[in-house]
XYZ file of C-alpha atoms in Angstrom:
311
model
C -35.617 -14.105 21.239
C -37.079 -11.239 18.901
C -34.968 -8.638 21.305
C -31.843 -11.006 21.408
C -32.055 -10.170 17.253
C -32.762 -6.899 17.434
C -30.097 -5.674 19.744
C -26.981 -7.814 17.446
C -29.164 -6.136 14.421
C -28.894 -3.071 16.373
C -25.301 -3.877 17.642
C -24.169 -4.954 13.144
C -25.472 -1.506 12.364
C -23.446 0.066 14.057
C -20.493 -1.224 13.477
C -20.936 -0.748 9.828
C -21.781 3.022 9.362
C -19.565 3.912 11.458
C -17.041 1.608 9.103
C -14.596 4.358 7.919
C -11.740 7.459 7.938
C -14.112 9.779 5.658
C -13.004 13.145 5.962
C -15.060 17.196 4.552
C -12.239 19.233 3.393
C -13.223 23.278 3.085
C -11.921 26.122 3.354
C -9.133 27.342 1.150
C -11.690 28.619 -1.239
C -12.971 25.844 -2.301
C -16.569 26.366 -3.155
C -17.434 22.415 -2.629
C -16.417 20.354 -0.148
C -13.581 17.612 -1.844
C -13.544 14.452 0.946
C -11.051 11.693 1.509
C -11.781 7.954 2.246
C -8.426 6.955 4.361
C -8.179 3.078 3.114
C -7.260 -0.062 4.142
C -5.753 -1.686 1.722
C -7.279 -4.929 2.180
C -10.745 -4.420 3.154
C -13.534 -5.788 0.974
C -15.136 -3.151 -1.287
C -18.280 -4.371 -0.440
C -18.611 -2.548 2.640
C -18.691 0.679 0.742
C -22.515 -0.016 0.061
C -22.733 -0.322 4.475
C -21.757 3.339 4.965
C -23.855 5.780 3.676
C -21.519 8.733 4.807
C -19.093 7.255 2.136
C -22.352 7.156 -0.614
C -22.682 10.578 -0.436
C -19.383 11.636 -0.557
C -19.228 9.572 -3.837
C -22.273 11.711 -5.280
C -20.764 14.878 -4.507
C -17.758 14.443 -5.903
C -17.449 15.200 -9.864
C -13.932 13.290 -10.329
C -11.239 10.898 -7.704
C -7.939 11.165 -7.261
C -7.024 7.135 -6.739
C -3.257 6.194 -5.543
C -3.045 4.073 -8.862
C -5.942 3.568 -11.142
C -5.854 -0.780 -10.971
C -8.392 -1.088 -12.860
C -6.556 0.438 -16.199
C -4.983 -2.683 -17.895
C -2.169 -0.148 -19.437
C -1.396 1.401 -16.274
C -0.568 -2.019 -14.487
C 1.656 -2.938 -18.188
C 3.520 0.205 -17.591
C 4.200 -0.130 -14.072
C 5.441 -4.018 -14.739
C 7.608 -2.456 -17.066
C 8.867 0.200 -14.745
C 9.573 -2.569 -12.364
C 11.596 -4.966 -14.317
C 13.645 -2.413 -16.317
C 13.922 -1.112 -12.532
C 14.892 -4.212 -11.213
C 16.424 -6.566 -13.389
C 20.690 -6.682 -14.204
C 22.094 -6.377 -17.454
C 21.713 -8.373 -20.158
C 23.047 -11.291 -19.427
C 23.455 -11.889 -16.423
C 21.818 -13.355 -13.413
C 21.855 -13.708 -9.400
C 24.120 -16.328 -9.868
C 27.319 -13.692 -11.581
C 26.527 -11.419 -8.600
C 27.022 -14.354 -5.810
C 29.722 -16.922 -4.516
C 28.778 -21.067 -4.417
C 28.542 -19.603 -0.483
C 26.159 -17.248 -0.587
C 24.367 -19.745 -2.870
C 24.289 -21.358 -0.821
C 22.495 -19.877 1.753
C 19.692 -18.057 -0.140
C 18.998 -21.590 -2.453
C 18.437 -23.448 1.082
C 16.413 -20.438 2.513
C 14.579 -20.169 -1.159
C 13.724 -24.194 -1.655
C 12.220 -23.650 2.733
C 10.000 -21.034 0.986
C 9.084 -21.590 -2.637
C 9.233 -25.182 -2.507
C 12.177 -24.477 -5.515
C 15.024 -25.429 -6.300
C 17.118 -22.192 -7.800
C 19.777 -24.181 -9.329
C 17.413 -25.883 -11.472
C 18.344 -25.347 -15.202
C 14.582 -23.949 -15.694
C 14.976 -21.752 -12.985
C 19.436 -20.377 -12.919
C 18.434 -18.694 -16.840
C 16.094 -16.516 -15.119
C 16.314 -15.182 -12.295
C 18.407 -12.069 -13.700
C 16.819 -9.853 -10.395
C 19.671 -7.448 -8.800
C 19.512 -8.670 -5.259
C 17.753 -6.715 -2.950
C 14.075 -8.112 -4.995
C 14.332 -11.289 -3.124
C 14.363 -10.249 0.264
C 11.283 -8.249 -1.403
C 10.247 -11.445 -2.392
C 10.605 -13.558 0.859
C 9.038 -10.690 2.632
C 5.834 -11.204 -0.045
C 5.573 -14.149 0.733
C 5.484 -14.382 4.202
C 2.930 -11.062 4.107
C 0.312 -13.438 2.197
C 0.405 -16.474 4.742
C -0.336 -14.182 7.333
C -3.024 -12.271 5.427
C -4.915 -15.605 4.305
C -5.616 -16.456 7.898
C -7.281 -12.932 9.106
C -10.822 -13.164 6.351
C -11.541 -9.859 7.830
C -8.506 -8.525 5.925
C -10.874 -9.234 3.022
C -8.514 -11.601 0.654
C -11.272 -12.938 -0.951
C -12.906 -9.932 -2.428
C -11.842 -6.997 -4.270
C -9.958 -4.211 -2.418
C -11.573 -1.599 -1.841
C -9.184 0.600 -4.011
C -10.713 -1.141 -6.282
C -14.254 -0.786 -5.471
C -13.860 2.495 -5.588
C -12.320 3.318 -9.223
C -15.028 0.975 -10.251
C -17.529 3.032 -9.041
C -16.066 6.034 -10.084
C -16.450 5.001 -13.680
C -19.449 3.334 -14.027
C -20.546 6.854 -12.535
C -18.546 8.392 -15.403
C -16.343 10.237 -12.569
C -12.708 11.422 -14.433
C -10.245 9.395 -12.642
C -6.575 10.557 -11.340
C -3.289 9.326 -10.291
C -1.679 10.829 -6.891
C 1.955 8.389 -8.208
C 3.470 8.565 -11.322
C 5.162 6.040 -12.893
C 8.724 7.197 -13.256
C 10.091 8.130 -17.233
C 12.826 5.675 -18.677
C 15.595 7.923 -18.309
C 15.061 8.043 -13.889
C 14.459 4.492 -14.485
C 18.045 3.426 -16.272
C 19.713 6.191 -13.080
C 17.737 3.705 -10.831
C 19.072 0.709 -12.298
C 22.704 2.134 -12.904
C 22.492 4.001 -8.733
C 21.925 0.059 -7.603
C 23.982 -1.843 -10.053
C 26.855 0.698 -8.540
C 25.998 -0.690 -4.744
C 25.554 -4.041 -6.047
C 28.047 -4.884 -2.984
C 26.222 -3.429 -0.489
C 22.924 -5.119 -1.972
C 24.165 -8.317 -1.778
C 25.534 -7.847 2.002
C 22.062 -6.761 2.800
C 20.816 -10.063 1.152
C 22.854 -12.141 3.170
C 22.277 -9.845 7.057
C 18.718 -11.216 5.544
C 19.660 -14.355 5.409
C 21.173 -14.551 8.698
C 18.414 -12.978 10.430
C 16.014 -14.993 8.276
C 13.619 -15.963 11.063
C 13.374 -12.872 12.527
C 12.635 -10.371 9.418
C 9.632 -13.438 8.337
C 8.358 -12.153 12.434
C 8.599 -8.550 11.351
C 6.178 -9.697 8.435
C 3.728 -11.444 10.438
C 3.890 -8.677 12.946
C 3.006 -6.110 10.357
C -0.019 -7.801 9.077
C -0.973 -8.255 12.691
C -0.787 -4.234 12.688
C -2.928 -3.887 9.302
C -5.254 -6.188 11.629
C -5.353 -3.565 14.269
C -5.567 0.164 11.879
C -8.861 -2.551 10.319
C -9.996 -2.926 13.680
C -10.090 0.589 14.467
C -11.686 1.438 11.200
C -14.173 -0.679 11.029
C -15.640 1.173 14.508
C -14.416 5.015 12.853
C -12.080 5.157 15.716
C -9.309 7.255 13.816
C -8.207 9.337 17.242
C -7.191 5.769 18.130
C -5.468 5.450 15.150
C -3.755 8.282 14.800
C -1.798 8.300 17.996
C -1.631 4.388 17.716
C 2.484 4.610 18.221
C 3.456 1.766 16.139
C 1.730 3.027 13.291
C 3.674 6.252 13.935
C 7.320 4.611 14.811
C 6.703 2.568 11.152
C 6.494 6.337 9.416
C 9.079 7.369 10.691
C 11.123 4.723 9.516
C 9.986 4.899 5.727
C 10.125 8.357 4.462
C 10.079 7.733 0.716
C 6.891 5.657 1.025
C 5.428 7.775 3.713
C 6.344 11.973 3.762
C 8.189 12.108 0.827
C 5.166 10.913 -1.675
C 2.638 12.467 0.754
C 4.830 16.308 -0.541
C 4.233 15.109 -3.581
C 0.834 14.531 -3.604
C -0.339 17.627 -1.900
C 0.214 19.668 -5.156
C -2.138 17.111 -6.681
C -3.728 17.003 -4.326
C -5.547 21.296 -3.387
C -4.881 21.797 -7.580
C -7.472 18.653 -8.041
C -10.093 20.245 -5.031
C -9.773 23.934 -6.543
C -10.858 22.395 -9.893
C -14.053 20.533 -9.058
C -14.911 19.011 -5.822
C -12.485 15.693 -5.542
C -12.319 11.878 -3.856
C -9.123 11.050 -2.701
C -9.022 7.283 -1.288
C -5.814 6.439 -0.195
C -3.651 4.037 2.373
C -4.836 5.253 5.935
C -1.258 5.612 7.174
C -0.854 8.972 4.534
C -3.233 10.981 7.184
C -2.010 10.409 10.216
C 1.392 12.405 11.716
C 2.781 15.839 11.538
C 3.809 14.975 7.249
C 0.136 13.094 7.470
C -2.132 14.454 4.430
C -4.600 15.357 7.332
C -1.503 17.467 8.530
C -1.063 19.101 5.470
C -3.646 20.370 4.241
C -4.321 22.071 7.740
C -1.666 24.206 7.985
C -2.227 25.157 4.572
C -5.748 26.901 5.453
C -8.070 23.951 4.685
C -10.518 22.499 7.419
C -10.395 19.011 7.540
C -12.919 16.689 9.946
C -13.568 13.853 10.151
C -16.830 12.445 8.848
C -18.642 10.503 11.767
C -22.077 9.214 12.826
C -23.939 9.638 15.999
């Protein structure tokens, strides 16, 4: 019995100490190394205490860079305001001014099915001043959340790992930096104007989404399952398998704005921060892999990047 318990504890320990996509960055003129933790955003932050290599990296660094400081209320308010400015219709207009009666019926049928709310209700009608492209995103978000709840290993009940990294850094007095930047008001206005010029394209896209509703729902579910698979790679520290996973590599190619273009914008910030002081970077693991991934970009820039593993 004691032997069985000991074996079980050793297996658990082996899982936790390797639960990481943690990288050390040297060379390129750096006096001291910096580090990257490729995260799975839904992973519970409590797991960090079981990764001694992360704790050492955290201790060795003086600043933390994340995608966005989720712990800053001011920052989140700015994100919310920016989102509203970019996604709403001009003053006084609602989705009912954009769609035909037939299109509204098709939208409301799926809306009631998904949200259990009648879009044409008088209290709702005046508030839906969003552009058509917002509706597919809203449906997809609901599909995603419902599927995520089915997978407790994603850590939906605990604080996400990125937020916990920020809290820990704040408690240690580390400087907090951001890789992403909220767009200026002028840029947001231009974005909304551009989208409004293509309102017919948005409507066509929404109708296509509704026409292939079940298929799009399954796509959202499949994407959650792909995150579950990344979580398995992450927990075993199997970065090699993750970095060659064809399903994830295809997602990178399909979403250049989400990965490639952001990586290009991040690189100057990453290299500048490392030259200033030892820095810990925490961002989604998907940004690490592929020819346009941060790991490859750093190596091309002359840095040595190696995954930290535990035997």
